[in-house]
Coordinates of C-alpha atoms and ligand atoms in Angstrom, one line a residue:
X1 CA -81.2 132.7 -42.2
X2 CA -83.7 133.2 -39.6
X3 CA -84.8 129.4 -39.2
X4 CA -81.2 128.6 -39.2
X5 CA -80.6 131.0 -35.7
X6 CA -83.5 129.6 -34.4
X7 CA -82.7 126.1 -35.3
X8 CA -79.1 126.4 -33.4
X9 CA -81.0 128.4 -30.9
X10 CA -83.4 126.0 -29.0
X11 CA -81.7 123.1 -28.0
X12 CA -80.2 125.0 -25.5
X13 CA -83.5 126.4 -24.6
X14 CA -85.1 122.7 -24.4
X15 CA -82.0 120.9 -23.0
X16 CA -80.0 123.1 -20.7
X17 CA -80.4 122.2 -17.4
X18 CA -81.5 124.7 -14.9
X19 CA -80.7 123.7 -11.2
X20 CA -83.3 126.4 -9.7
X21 CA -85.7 125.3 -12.2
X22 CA -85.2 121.6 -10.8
X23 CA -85.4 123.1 -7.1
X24 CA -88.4 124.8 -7.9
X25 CA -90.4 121.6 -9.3
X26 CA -88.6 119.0 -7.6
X27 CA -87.9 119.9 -3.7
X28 CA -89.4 123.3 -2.8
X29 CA -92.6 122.0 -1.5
X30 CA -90.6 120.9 1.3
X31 CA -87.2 122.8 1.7
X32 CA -87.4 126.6 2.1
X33 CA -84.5 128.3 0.1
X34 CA -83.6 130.8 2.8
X35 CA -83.8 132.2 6.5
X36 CA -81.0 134.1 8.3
X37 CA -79.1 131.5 10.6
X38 CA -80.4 133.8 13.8
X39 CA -83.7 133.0 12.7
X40 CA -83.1 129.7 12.3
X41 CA -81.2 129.2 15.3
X42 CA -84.5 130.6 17.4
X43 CA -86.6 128.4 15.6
X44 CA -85.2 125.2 16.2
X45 CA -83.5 125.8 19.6
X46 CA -86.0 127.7 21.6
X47 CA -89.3 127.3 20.1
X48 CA -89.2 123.7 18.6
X49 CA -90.1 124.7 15.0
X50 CA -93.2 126.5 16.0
X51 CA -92.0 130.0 15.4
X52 CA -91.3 128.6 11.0
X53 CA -93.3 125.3 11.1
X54 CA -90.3 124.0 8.4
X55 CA -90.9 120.7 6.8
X56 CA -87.5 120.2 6.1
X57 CA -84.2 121.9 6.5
X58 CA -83.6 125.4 4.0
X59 CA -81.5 125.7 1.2
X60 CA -78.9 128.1 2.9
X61 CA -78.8 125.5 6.2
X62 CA -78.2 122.5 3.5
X63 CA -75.2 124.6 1.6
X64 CA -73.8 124.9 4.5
X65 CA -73.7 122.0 6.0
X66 CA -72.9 120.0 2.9
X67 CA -70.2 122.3 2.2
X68 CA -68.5 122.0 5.9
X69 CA -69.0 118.3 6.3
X70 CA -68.7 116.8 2.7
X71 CA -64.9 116.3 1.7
X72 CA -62.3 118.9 1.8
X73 CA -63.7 122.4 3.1
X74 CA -60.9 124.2 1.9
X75 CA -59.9 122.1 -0.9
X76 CA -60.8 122.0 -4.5
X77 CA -64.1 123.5 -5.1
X78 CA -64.7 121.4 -8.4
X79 CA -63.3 118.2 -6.1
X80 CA -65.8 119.4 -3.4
X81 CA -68.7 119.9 -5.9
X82 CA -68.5 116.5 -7.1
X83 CA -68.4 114.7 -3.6
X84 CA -71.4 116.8 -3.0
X85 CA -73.4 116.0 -6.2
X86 CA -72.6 112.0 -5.6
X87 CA -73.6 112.6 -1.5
X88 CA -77.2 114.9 -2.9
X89 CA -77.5 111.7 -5.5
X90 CA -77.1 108.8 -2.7
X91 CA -78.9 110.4 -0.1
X92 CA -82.3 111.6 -2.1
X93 CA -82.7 108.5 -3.5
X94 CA -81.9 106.3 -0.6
X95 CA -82.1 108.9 2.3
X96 CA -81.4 107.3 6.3
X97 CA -80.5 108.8 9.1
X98 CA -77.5 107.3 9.3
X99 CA -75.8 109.2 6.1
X100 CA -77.3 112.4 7.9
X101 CA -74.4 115.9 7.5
X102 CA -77.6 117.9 8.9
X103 CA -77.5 119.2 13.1
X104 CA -79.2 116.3 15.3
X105 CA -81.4 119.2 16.9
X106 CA -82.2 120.3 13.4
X107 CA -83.2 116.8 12.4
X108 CA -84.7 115.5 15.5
X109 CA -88.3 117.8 14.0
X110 CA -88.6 115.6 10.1
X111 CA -89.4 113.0 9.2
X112 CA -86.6 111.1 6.8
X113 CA -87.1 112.5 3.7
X114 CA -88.9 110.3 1.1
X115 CA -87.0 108.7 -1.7
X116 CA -87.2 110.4 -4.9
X117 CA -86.3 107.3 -6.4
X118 CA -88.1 107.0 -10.0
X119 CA -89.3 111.0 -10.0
X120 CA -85.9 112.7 -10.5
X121 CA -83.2 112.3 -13.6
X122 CA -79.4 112.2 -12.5
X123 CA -79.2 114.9 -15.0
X124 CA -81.4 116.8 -12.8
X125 CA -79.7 116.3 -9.3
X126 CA -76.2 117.0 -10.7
X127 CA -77.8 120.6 -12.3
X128 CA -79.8 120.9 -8.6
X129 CA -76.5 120.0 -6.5
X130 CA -74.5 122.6 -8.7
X131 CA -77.3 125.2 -7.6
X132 CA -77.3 124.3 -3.7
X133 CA -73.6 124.0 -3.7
X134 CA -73.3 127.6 -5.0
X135 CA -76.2 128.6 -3.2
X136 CA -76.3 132.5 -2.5
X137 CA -78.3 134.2 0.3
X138 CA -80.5 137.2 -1.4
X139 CA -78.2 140.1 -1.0
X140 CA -80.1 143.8 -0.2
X141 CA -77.6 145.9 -1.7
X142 CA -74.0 145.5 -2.7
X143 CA -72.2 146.7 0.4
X144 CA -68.5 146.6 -1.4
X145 CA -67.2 148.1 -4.3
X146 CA -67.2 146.3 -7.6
X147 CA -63.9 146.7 -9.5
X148 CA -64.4 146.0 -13.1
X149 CA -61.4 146.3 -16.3
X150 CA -60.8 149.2 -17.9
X151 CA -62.0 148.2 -21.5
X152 CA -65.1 147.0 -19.8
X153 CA -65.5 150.5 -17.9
X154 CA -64.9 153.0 -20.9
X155 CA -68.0 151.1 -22.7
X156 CA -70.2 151.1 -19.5
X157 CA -69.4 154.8 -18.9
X158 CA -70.2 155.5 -22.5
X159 CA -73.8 153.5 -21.9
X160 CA -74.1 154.9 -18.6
X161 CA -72.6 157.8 -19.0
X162 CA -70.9 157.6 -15.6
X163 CA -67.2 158.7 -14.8
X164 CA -64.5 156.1 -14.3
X165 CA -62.7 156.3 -11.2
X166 CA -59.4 154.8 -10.9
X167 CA -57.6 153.7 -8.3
X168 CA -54.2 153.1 -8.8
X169 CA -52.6 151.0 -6.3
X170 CA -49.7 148.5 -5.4
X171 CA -50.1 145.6 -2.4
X172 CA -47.2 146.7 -0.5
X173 CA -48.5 150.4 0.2
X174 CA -49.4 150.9 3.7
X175 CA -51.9 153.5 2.7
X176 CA -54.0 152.1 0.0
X177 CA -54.9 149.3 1.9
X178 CA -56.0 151.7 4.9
X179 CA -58.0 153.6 2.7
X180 CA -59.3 150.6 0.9
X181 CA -60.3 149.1 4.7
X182 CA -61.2 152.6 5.5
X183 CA -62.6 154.9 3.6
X184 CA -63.1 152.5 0.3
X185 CA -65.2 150.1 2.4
X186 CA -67.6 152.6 4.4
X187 CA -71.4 152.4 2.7
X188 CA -71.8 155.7 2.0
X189 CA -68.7 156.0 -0.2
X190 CA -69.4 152.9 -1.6
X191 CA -73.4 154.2 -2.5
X192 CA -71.6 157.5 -3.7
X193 CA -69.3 155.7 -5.8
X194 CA -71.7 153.0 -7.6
X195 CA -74.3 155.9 -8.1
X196 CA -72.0 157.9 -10.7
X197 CA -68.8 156.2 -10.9
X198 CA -67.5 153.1 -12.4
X199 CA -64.5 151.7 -10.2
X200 CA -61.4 149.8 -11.6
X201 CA -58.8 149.3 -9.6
X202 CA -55.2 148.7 -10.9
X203 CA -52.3 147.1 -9.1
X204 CA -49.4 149.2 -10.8
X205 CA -47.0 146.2 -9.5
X206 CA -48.7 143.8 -12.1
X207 CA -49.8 146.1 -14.9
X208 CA -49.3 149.5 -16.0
X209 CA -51.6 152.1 -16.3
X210 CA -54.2 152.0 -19.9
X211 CA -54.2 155.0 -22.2
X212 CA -50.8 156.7 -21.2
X213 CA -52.7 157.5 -17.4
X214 CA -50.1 158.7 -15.7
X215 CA -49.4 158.3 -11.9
X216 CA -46.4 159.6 -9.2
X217 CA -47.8 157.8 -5.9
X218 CA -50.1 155.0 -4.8
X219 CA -52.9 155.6 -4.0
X220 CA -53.7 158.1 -7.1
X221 CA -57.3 158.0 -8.0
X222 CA -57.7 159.5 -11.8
X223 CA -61.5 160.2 -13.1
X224 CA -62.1 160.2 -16.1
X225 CA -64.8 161.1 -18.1
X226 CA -66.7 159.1 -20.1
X227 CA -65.6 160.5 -23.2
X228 CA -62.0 159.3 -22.4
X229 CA -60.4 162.6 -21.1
X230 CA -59.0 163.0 -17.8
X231 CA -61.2 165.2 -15.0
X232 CA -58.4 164.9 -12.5
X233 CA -56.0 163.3 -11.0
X234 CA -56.1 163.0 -6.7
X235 CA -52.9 161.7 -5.2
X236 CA -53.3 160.4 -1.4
X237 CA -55.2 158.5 1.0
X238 CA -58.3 160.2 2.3
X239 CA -61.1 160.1 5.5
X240 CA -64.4 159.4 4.6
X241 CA -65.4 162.7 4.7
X242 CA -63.1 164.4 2.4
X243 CA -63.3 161.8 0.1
X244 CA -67.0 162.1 -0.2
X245 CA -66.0 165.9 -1.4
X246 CA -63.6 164.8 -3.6
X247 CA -66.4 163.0 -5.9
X248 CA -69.0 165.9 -5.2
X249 CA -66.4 168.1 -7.2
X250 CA -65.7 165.6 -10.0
X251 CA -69.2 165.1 -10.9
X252 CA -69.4 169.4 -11.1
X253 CA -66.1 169.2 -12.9
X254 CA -67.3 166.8 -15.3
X255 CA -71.1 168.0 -16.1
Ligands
LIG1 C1 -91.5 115.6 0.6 C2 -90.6 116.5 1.2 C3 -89.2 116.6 0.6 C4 -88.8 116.8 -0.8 C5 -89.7 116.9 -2.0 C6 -87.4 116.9 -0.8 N1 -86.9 116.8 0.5 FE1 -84.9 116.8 1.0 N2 -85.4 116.5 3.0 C7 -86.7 116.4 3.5 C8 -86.7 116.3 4.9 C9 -87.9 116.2 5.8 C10 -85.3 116.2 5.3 C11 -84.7 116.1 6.7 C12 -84.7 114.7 7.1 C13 -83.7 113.9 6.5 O1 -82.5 114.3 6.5 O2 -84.0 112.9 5.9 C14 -84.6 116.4 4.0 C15 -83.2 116.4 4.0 C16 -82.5 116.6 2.8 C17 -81.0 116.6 2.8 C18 -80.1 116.5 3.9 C19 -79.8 115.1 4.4 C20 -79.3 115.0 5.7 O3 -80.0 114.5 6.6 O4 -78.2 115.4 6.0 C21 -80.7 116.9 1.5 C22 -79.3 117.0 0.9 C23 -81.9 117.0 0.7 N3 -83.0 116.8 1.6 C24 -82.0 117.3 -0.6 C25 -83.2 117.4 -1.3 C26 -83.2 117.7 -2.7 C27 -82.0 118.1 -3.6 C28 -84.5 117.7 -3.1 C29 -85.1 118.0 -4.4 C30 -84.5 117.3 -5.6 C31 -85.3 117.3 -1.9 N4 -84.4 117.1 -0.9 C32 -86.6 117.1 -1.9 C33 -87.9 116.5 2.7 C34 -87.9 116.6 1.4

């Protein structure tokens, strides 16, 4: 049984293609992955590459740039994606000037970039252009709530044993999108929240509330423990301040 998991197992393992692992061997000798535009910006316009000493533009200048310049910006992604991949393909392999989506200033410190023509597999610049195309910058901390479903949050809560908090909401009430632009999006309710709570959100126009939850006005927020009862139930919009409360007295409710 075993050599029959391991047998299905490892083709992935030898075959899948891994776009950062194709950056890694393949271009980040020259391209850096990521510095903040500002930095950037400095770099190239004030201090003529002297300040990074690049040898080629960074992953996060390249996303963007591909992505603003290279077919439809706000078009299909998957569309977009593909243009991108064939552009990446054309360009490392037969790279002039000419083809250039890059900033002139930005340019006007490389070198063209040598072909790669012979050292890479197509199969390795589509996975690579899949990876710059969905480049993200390195995050520090997540600044905005994260709204997961309510199966998914009883059996996080039950690992975690954190309280669920949800919001109950419709699109059309004045109130819950203040407090969502308000309070909800204010970094210390949001630290407060993803510290002991687990937050679904649930748009009462589209779908009713899970386990009989019951509700009178939008917003409602209903915590519940992560046994499955009900700590409370707070109708209302609320300030920073009193919402911060709020969850204090949950958490003693609940433990
Ligand atoms: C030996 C250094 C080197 C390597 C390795 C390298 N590049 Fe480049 N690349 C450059 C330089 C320099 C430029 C800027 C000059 C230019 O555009 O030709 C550049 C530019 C680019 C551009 C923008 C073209 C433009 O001008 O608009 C893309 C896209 C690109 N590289 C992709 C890649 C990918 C993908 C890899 C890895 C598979 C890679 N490069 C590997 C040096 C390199």
């Amino acid at each position: 049984m075993r050599g029959l998991w391991i047998g299905l197992i490892l083709p992935w393992v030898i075959f899948a293609m891994d776009g950062e692992r194709v950056y890694e061997q393949k271009c980040a000798s020259c391209h850096q992955r990521y510095i903040p535009a500002e930095t950037l910006m400095k770099n190239f316009m004030e201090q003529n590459n002297r300040l990074l000493h690049l040898k080629a533009p960074t992953i996060n200048q390249l996303a963007y740039r591909l992505k603003q310049r290279i077919g439809d910006p706000k078009g299909d992604k998957e569309i977009q994606l593909m243009e991108v991949t064939s552009f990446i393909h054309d360009y490392i392999l037969e790279p002039d000037r000419a083809k250039s989506i890059c900033v002139p200033e930005v340019l006007a410190h490389f070198e063209t970039m040598p072909s790669l023509k012979g050292k890479i597999r197509d199969e390795e610049i589509e996975a690579v252009s899949e990876w710059i195309y969905f480049y993200m910058p390195p995050t520090k901390e997540a600044k905005v709530l994260k709204f997961i479903d309510f199966k998914e949050a009883k059996a996080l809560a039950k690992v975690q044993k954190k309280i669920i908090m949800v919001e109950v909401t419709r699109p059309t009430c004045h109130y819950c999108i203040k407090m969502e632009r308000t309070t909800l999006s204010d970094p210390e309710v949001v630290s407060a929240i993803m510290k002991d709570f687990i937050p679904v959100r649930v748009d009462v126009s589209q779908e009713s509330l899970p386990d009989d939850l019951e509700w009178r006005m939008t917003p409602t927020f209903l915590f519940i423990d992560y046994d499955g009862t009900l700590i409370k139930s707070i109708p209302g919009a609320w300030m920073k301040e009193d919402f911060l409360k709020i969850l204090e007295e949950v958490k003693g409710d609940a433990w």
